Coordinates of C-alpha atoms in Angstrom, one line a residue:
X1 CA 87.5 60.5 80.2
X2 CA 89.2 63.7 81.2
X3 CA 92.0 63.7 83.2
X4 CA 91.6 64.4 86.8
X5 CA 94.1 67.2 88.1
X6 CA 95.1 67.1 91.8
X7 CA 95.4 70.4 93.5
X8 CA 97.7 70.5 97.0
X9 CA 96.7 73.2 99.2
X10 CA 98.4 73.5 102.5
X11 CA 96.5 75.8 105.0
X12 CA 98.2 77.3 108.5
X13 CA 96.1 80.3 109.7
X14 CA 94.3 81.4 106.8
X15 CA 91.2 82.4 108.4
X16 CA 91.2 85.8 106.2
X17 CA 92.6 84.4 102.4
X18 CA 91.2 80.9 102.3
X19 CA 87.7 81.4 101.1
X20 CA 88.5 83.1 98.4
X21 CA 91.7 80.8 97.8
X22 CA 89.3 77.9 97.7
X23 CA 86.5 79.7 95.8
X24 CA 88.5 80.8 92.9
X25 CA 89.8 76.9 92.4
X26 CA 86.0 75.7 92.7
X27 CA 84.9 77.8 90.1
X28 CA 87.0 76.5 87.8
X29 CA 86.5 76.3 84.1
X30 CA 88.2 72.7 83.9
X31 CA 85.9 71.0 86.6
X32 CA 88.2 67.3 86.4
X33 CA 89.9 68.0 89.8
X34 CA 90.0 67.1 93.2
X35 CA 90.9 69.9 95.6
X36 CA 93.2 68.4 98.8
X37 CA 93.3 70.8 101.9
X38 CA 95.8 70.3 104.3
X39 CA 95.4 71.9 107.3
X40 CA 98.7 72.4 109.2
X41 CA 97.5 72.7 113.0
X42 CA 96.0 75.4 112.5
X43 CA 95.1 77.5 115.5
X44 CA 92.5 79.9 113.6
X45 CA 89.2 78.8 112.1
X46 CA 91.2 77.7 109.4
X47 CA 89.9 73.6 110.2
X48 CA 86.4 74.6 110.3
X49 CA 86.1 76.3 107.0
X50 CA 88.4 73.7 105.5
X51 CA 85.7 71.1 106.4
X52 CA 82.6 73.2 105.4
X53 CA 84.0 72.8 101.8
X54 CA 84.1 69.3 101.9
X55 CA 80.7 69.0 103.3
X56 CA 79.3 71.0 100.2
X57 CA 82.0 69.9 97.1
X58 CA 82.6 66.3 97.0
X59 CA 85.8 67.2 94.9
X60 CA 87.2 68.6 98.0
X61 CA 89.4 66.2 100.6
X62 CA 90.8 67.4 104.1
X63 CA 93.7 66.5 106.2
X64 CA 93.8 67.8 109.4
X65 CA 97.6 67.5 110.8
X66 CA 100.0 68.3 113.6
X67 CA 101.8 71.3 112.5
X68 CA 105.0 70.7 110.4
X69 CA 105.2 73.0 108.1
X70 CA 104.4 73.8 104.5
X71 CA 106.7 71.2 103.5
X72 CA 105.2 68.8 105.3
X73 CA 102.0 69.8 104.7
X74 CA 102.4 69.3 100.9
X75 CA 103.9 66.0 101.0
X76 CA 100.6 65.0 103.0
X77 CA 98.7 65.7 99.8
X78 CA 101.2 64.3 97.3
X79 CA 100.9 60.9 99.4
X80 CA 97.0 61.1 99.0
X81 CA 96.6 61.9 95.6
X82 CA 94.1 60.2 93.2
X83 CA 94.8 62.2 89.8
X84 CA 97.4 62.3 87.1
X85 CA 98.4 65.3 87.5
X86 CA 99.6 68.0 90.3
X87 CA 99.5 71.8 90.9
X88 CA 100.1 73.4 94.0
X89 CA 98.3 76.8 95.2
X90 CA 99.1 78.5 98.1
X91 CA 96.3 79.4 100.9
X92 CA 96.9 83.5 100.7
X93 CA 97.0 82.9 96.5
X94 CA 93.9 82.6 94.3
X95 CA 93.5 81.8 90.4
X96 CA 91.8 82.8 87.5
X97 CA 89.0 80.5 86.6
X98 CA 90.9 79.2 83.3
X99 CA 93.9 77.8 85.5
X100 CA 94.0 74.6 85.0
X101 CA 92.3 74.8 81.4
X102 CA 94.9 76.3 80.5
X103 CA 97.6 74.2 82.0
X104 CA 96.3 71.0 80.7
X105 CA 95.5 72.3 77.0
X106 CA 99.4 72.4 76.8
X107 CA 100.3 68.5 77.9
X108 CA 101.0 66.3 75.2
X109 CA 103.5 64.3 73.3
X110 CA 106.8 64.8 75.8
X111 CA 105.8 67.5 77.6
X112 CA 106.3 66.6 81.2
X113 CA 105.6 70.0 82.7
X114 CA 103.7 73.1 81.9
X115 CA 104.9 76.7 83.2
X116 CA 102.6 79.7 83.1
X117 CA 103.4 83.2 84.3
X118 CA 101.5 84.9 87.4
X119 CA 100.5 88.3 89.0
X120 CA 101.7 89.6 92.1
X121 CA 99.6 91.6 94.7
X122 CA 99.9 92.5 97.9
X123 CA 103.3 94.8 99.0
X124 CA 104.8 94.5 95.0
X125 CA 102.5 94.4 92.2
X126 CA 103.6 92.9 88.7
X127 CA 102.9 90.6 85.9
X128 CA 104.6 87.5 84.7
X129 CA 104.2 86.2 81.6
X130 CA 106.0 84.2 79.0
X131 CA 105.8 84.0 75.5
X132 CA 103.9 80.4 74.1
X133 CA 106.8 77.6 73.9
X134 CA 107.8 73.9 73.8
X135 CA 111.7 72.6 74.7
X136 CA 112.0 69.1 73.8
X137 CA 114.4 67.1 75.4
X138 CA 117.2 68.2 73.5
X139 CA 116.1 72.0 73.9
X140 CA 116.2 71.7 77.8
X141 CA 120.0 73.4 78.4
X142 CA 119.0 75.9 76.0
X143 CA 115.1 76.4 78.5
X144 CA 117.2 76.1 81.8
X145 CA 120.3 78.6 81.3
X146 CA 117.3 81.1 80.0
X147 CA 114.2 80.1 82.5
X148 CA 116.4 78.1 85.6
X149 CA 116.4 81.1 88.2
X150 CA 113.2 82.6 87.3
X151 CA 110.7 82.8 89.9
X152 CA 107.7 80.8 87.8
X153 CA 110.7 77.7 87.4
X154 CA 111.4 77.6 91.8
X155 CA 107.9 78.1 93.1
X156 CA 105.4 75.6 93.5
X157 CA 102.2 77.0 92.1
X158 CA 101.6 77.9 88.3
X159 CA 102.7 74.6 86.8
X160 CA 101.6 71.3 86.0
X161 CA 103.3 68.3 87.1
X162 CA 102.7 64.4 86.0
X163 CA 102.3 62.7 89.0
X164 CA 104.0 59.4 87.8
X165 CA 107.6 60.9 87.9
X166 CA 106.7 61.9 91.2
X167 CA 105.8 58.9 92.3
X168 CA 108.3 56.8 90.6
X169 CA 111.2 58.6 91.7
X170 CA 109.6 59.5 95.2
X171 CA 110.1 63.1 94.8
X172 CA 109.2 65.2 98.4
X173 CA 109.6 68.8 100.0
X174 CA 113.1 68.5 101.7
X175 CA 111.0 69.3 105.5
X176 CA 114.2 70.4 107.0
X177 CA 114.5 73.0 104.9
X178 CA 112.9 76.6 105.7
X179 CA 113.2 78.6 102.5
X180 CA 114.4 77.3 98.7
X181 CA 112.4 73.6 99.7
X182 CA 110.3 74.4 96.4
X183 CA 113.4 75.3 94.4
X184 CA 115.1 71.8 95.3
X185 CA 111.9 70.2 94.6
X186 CA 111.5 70.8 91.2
X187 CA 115.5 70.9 90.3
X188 CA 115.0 67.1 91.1
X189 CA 111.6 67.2 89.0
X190 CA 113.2 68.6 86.0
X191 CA 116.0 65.9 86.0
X192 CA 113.3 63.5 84.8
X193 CA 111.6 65.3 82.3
X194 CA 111.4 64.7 78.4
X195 CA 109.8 68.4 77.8
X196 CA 108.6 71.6 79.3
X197 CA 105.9 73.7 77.8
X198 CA 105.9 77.2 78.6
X199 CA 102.1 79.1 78.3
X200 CA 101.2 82.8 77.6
X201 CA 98.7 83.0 81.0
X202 CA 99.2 84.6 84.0
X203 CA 96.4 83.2 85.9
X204 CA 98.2 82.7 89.6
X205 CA 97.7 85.8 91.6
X206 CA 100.7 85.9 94.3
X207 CA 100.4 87.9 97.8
X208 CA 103.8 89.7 97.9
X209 CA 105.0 90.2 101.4
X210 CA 108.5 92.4 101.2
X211 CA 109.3 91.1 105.0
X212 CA 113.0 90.1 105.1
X213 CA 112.5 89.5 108.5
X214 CA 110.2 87.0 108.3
X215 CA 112.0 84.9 106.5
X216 CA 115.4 85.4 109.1
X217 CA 117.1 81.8 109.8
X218 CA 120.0 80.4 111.8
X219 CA 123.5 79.8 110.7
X220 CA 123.0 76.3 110.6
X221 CA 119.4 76.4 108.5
X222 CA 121.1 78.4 105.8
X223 CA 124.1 76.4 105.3
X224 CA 122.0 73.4 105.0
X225 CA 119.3 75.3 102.8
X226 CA 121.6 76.8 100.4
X227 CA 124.4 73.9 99.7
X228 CA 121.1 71.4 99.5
X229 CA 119.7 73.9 97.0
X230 CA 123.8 74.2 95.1
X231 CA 123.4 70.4 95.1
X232 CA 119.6 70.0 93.1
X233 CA 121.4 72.0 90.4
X234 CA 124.7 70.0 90.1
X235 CA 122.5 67.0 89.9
X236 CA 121.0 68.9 87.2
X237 CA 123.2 69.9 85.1
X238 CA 125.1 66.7 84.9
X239 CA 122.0 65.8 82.5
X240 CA 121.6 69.4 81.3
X241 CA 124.2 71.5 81.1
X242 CA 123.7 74.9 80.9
X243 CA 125.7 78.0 83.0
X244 CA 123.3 78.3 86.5
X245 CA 126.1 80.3 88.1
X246 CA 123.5 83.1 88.0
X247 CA 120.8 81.2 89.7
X248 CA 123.8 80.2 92.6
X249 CA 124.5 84.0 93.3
X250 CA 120.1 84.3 93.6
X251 CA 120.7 81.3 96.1
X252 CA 123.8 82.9 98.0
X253 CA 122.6 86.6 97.9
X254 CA 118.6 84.9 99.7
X255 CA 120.0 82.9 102.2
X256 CA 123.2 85.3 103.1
X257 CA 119.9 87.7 103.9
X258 CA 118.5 85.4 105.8
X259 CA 121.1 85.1 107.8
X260 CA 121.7 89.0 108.1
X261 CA 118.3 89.3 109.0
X262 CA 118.4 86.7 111.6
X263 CA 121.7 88.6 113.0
X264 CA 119.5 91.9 113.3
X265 CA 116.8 90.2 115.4
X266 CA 119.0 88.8 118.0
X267 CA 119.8 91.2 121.3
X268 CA 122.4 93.1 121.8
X269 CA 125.8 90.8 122.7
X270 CA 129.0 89.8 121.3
X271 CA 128.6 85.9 122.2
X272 CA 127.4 84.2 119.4
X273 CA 130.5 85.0 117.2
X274 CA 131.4 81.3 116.4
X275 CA 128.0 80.4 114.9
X276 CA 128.8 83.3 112.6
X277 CA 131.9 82.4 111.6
X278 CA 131.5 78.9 111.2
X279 CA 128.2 79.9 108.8
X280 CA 130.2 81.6 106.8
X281 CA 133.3 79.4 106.6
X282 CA 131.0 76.5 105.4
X283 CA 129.8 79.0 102.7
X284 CA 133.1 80.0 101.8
X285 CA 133.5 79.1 97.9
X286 CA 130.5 81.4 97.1
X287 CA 130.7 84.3 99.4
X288 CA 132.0 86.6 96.6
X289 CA 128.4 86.3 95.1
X290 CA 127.4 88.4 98.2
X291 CA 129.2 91.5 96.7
X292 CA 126.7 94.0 96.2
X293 CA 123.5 92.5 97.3
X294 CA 121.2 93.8 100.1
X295 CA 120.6 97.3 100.5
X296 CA 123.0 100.3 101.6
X297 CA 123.9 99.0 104.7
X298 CA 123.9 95.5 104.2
X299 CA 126.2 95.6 101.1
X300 CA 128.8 97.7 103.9
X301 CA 128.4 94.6 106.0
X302 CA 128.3 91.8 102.9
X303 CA 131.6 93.9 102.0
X304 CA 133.3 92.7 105.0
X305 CA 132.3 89.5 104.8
X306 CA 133.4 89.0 100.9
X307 CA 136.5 89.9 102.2
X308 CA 136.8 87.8 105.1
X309 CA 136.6 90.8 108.0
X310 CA 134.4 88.6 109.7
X311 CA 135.0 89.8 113.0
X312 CA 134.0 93.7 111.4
X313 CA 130.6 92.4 110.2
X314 CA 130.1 91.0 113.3
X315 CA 130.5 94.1 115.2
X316 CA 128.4 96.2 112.7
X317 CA 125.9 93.6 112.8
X318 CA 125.8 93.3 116.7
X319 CA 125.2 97.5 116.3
X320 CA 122.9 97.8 114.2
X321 CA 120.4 94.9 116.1
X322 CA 121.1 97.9 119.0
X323 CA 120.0 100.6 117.1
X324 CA 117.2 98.6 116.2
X325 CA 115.9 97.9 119.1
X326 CA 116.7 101.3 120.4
X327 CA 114.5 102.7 117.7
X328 CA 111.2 100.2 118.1
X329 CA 111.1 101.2 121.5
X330 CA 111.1 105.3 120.8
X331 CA 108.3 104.1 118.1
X332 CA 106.0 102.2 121.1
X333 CA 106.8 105.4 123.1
X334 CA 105.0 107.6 121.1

């Protein structure tokens, strides 16, 4: 009997992508799968066409839940899966038909989890793919200082996962967390793996959204988020070890934008200074990791704050949220 593959797809508002999210994954060649939509209180007609699947496809199961987030939302489906095995696809993403053929050809022996590349469309288009290979255990330091920080090892989507490790070591989506929750997620997956497989597909297509703002966050949010995220890998390479301190400046340099981003939205006033400086206190060891990210401007501010001119940034930050509101408002003029 063929192993049945459980696919996780949380849904918030995706009138416009989810049909043909939802059609590409029931037109699969590998037909062993159960397809679990989980529709995060939705206000669109998101619900509706998540139940006309499962009126036509007996394969497909809906949850219908008070909005929580995608975090939530996936650990919905985890806690109602009947397969094996797990893969995740996101509502706005689709997949080739040979998705999960191919990520099930390459289980076996102590492979614990399968990796395949993907393409991006949308804002940034670009391919991912790696080259066909197997780390056993012993290889994994060697797979994890090359692979750790690499966007196919911290997403979600475009692996497999066994679904007893899950289980056994109740592995969730941290829901606190806004941003990096995926990344955490499998750091604590890969400390119980025997092998990872690595596959020469791109079959996940990836909508590419180059919004900084929408992914802004609170002082607090991104202390939490990164040090949560710094922790998954400490846990990780007490098993493994391997140099991550690349994948910790990636961490630092996404949430430090958050942060600046958040900073831009806000109105014009200088109250609101010791939020700021406590954020960046409690990130203190790894603000040097900030130097030179961000773009022309932000790098100006991120040098102040590398070299604890916090008070500078401040300023320059409270500015430029002027200037931009300044400008938005000559745009809706005209």
């Amino acid at each position: 009997m063929p192993e049945v593959i459980s696919i996780v797809v949380p849904v918030y508002n995706a009138e416009r992508t989810l049909n043909e999210c939802v059609d590409s994954i029931l037109s699969q060649t590998y037909s062993h799968f159960e397809l679990l939509l989980v529709d995060d209180g939705s206000t669109d007609k998101s619900g509706v066409i998540c139940d006309a699947y499962a009126a036509k496809d007996s394969r497909v199961r809906v949850f219908h839940k008070p909005n929580g987030g995608v975090s939530s939302a996936r650990n919905l489906g985890i806690d109602n899966i009947w397969g094996g095995y797990l893969t995740f696809v996101d509502s706005d993403d689709y997949v080739d038909r040979n998705y999960l053929l191919h990520l099930i050809e390459a289980f076996g022996g102590n492979m614990d989890l399968v990796v395949g590349g993907y393409q991006s469309f949308g804002d940034s288009r670009f391919e991912w793919r790696y080259e066909s290979k197997c780390y056993e255990y012993a290889e994994l330091s060697d797979c994890f200082g090359k692979h750790i920080a690499e966007m196919p090892f911290t997403a979600p989507w475009s692996k497999l996962y066994r679904m007893y490790i899950i289980q056994e070591y109740h592995i969730r989506f941290d829901t606190r967390m806004k941003c990096a929750e995926d990344a955490c997620f499998n750091k604590e997956y890969l400390c119980h793996v025997r092998g990872i497989a690595l596959i020469p597909y791109s079959d996940y297509f990836y909508y590419s959204v180059n919004s900084s703002e929408k992914y802004g966050a609170n002082g607090e949010d991104c202390v939490y988020g990164a040090l949560q995220t710094i922790r998954k890998y400490e846990q990780l390479t007490a098993i493994h070890s391997f140099d991550y301190q690349h994948a910790i400046k990636a961490i630092i340099s996404i949430h430090g934008g958050r942060f600046y981003a958040y900073q831009l939205n806000k109105s014009f006033s200088l109250y609101g200074f010791k939020e700021f400086e406590m954020t960046y206190h409690a990130l203190f060891p790894y603000l040097p990791m900030l130097r030179d990210s961000g773009g022309r401007v932000q790098k100006i501010y991120n040098t102040f704050i590398t070299h604890d001119c916090l008070v500078l940034a401040f300023v320059l930050v409270r500015l430029l949220a002027c200037v931009k509101i300044i400008l938005n408002a000559n745009l809706r003029i005209y």
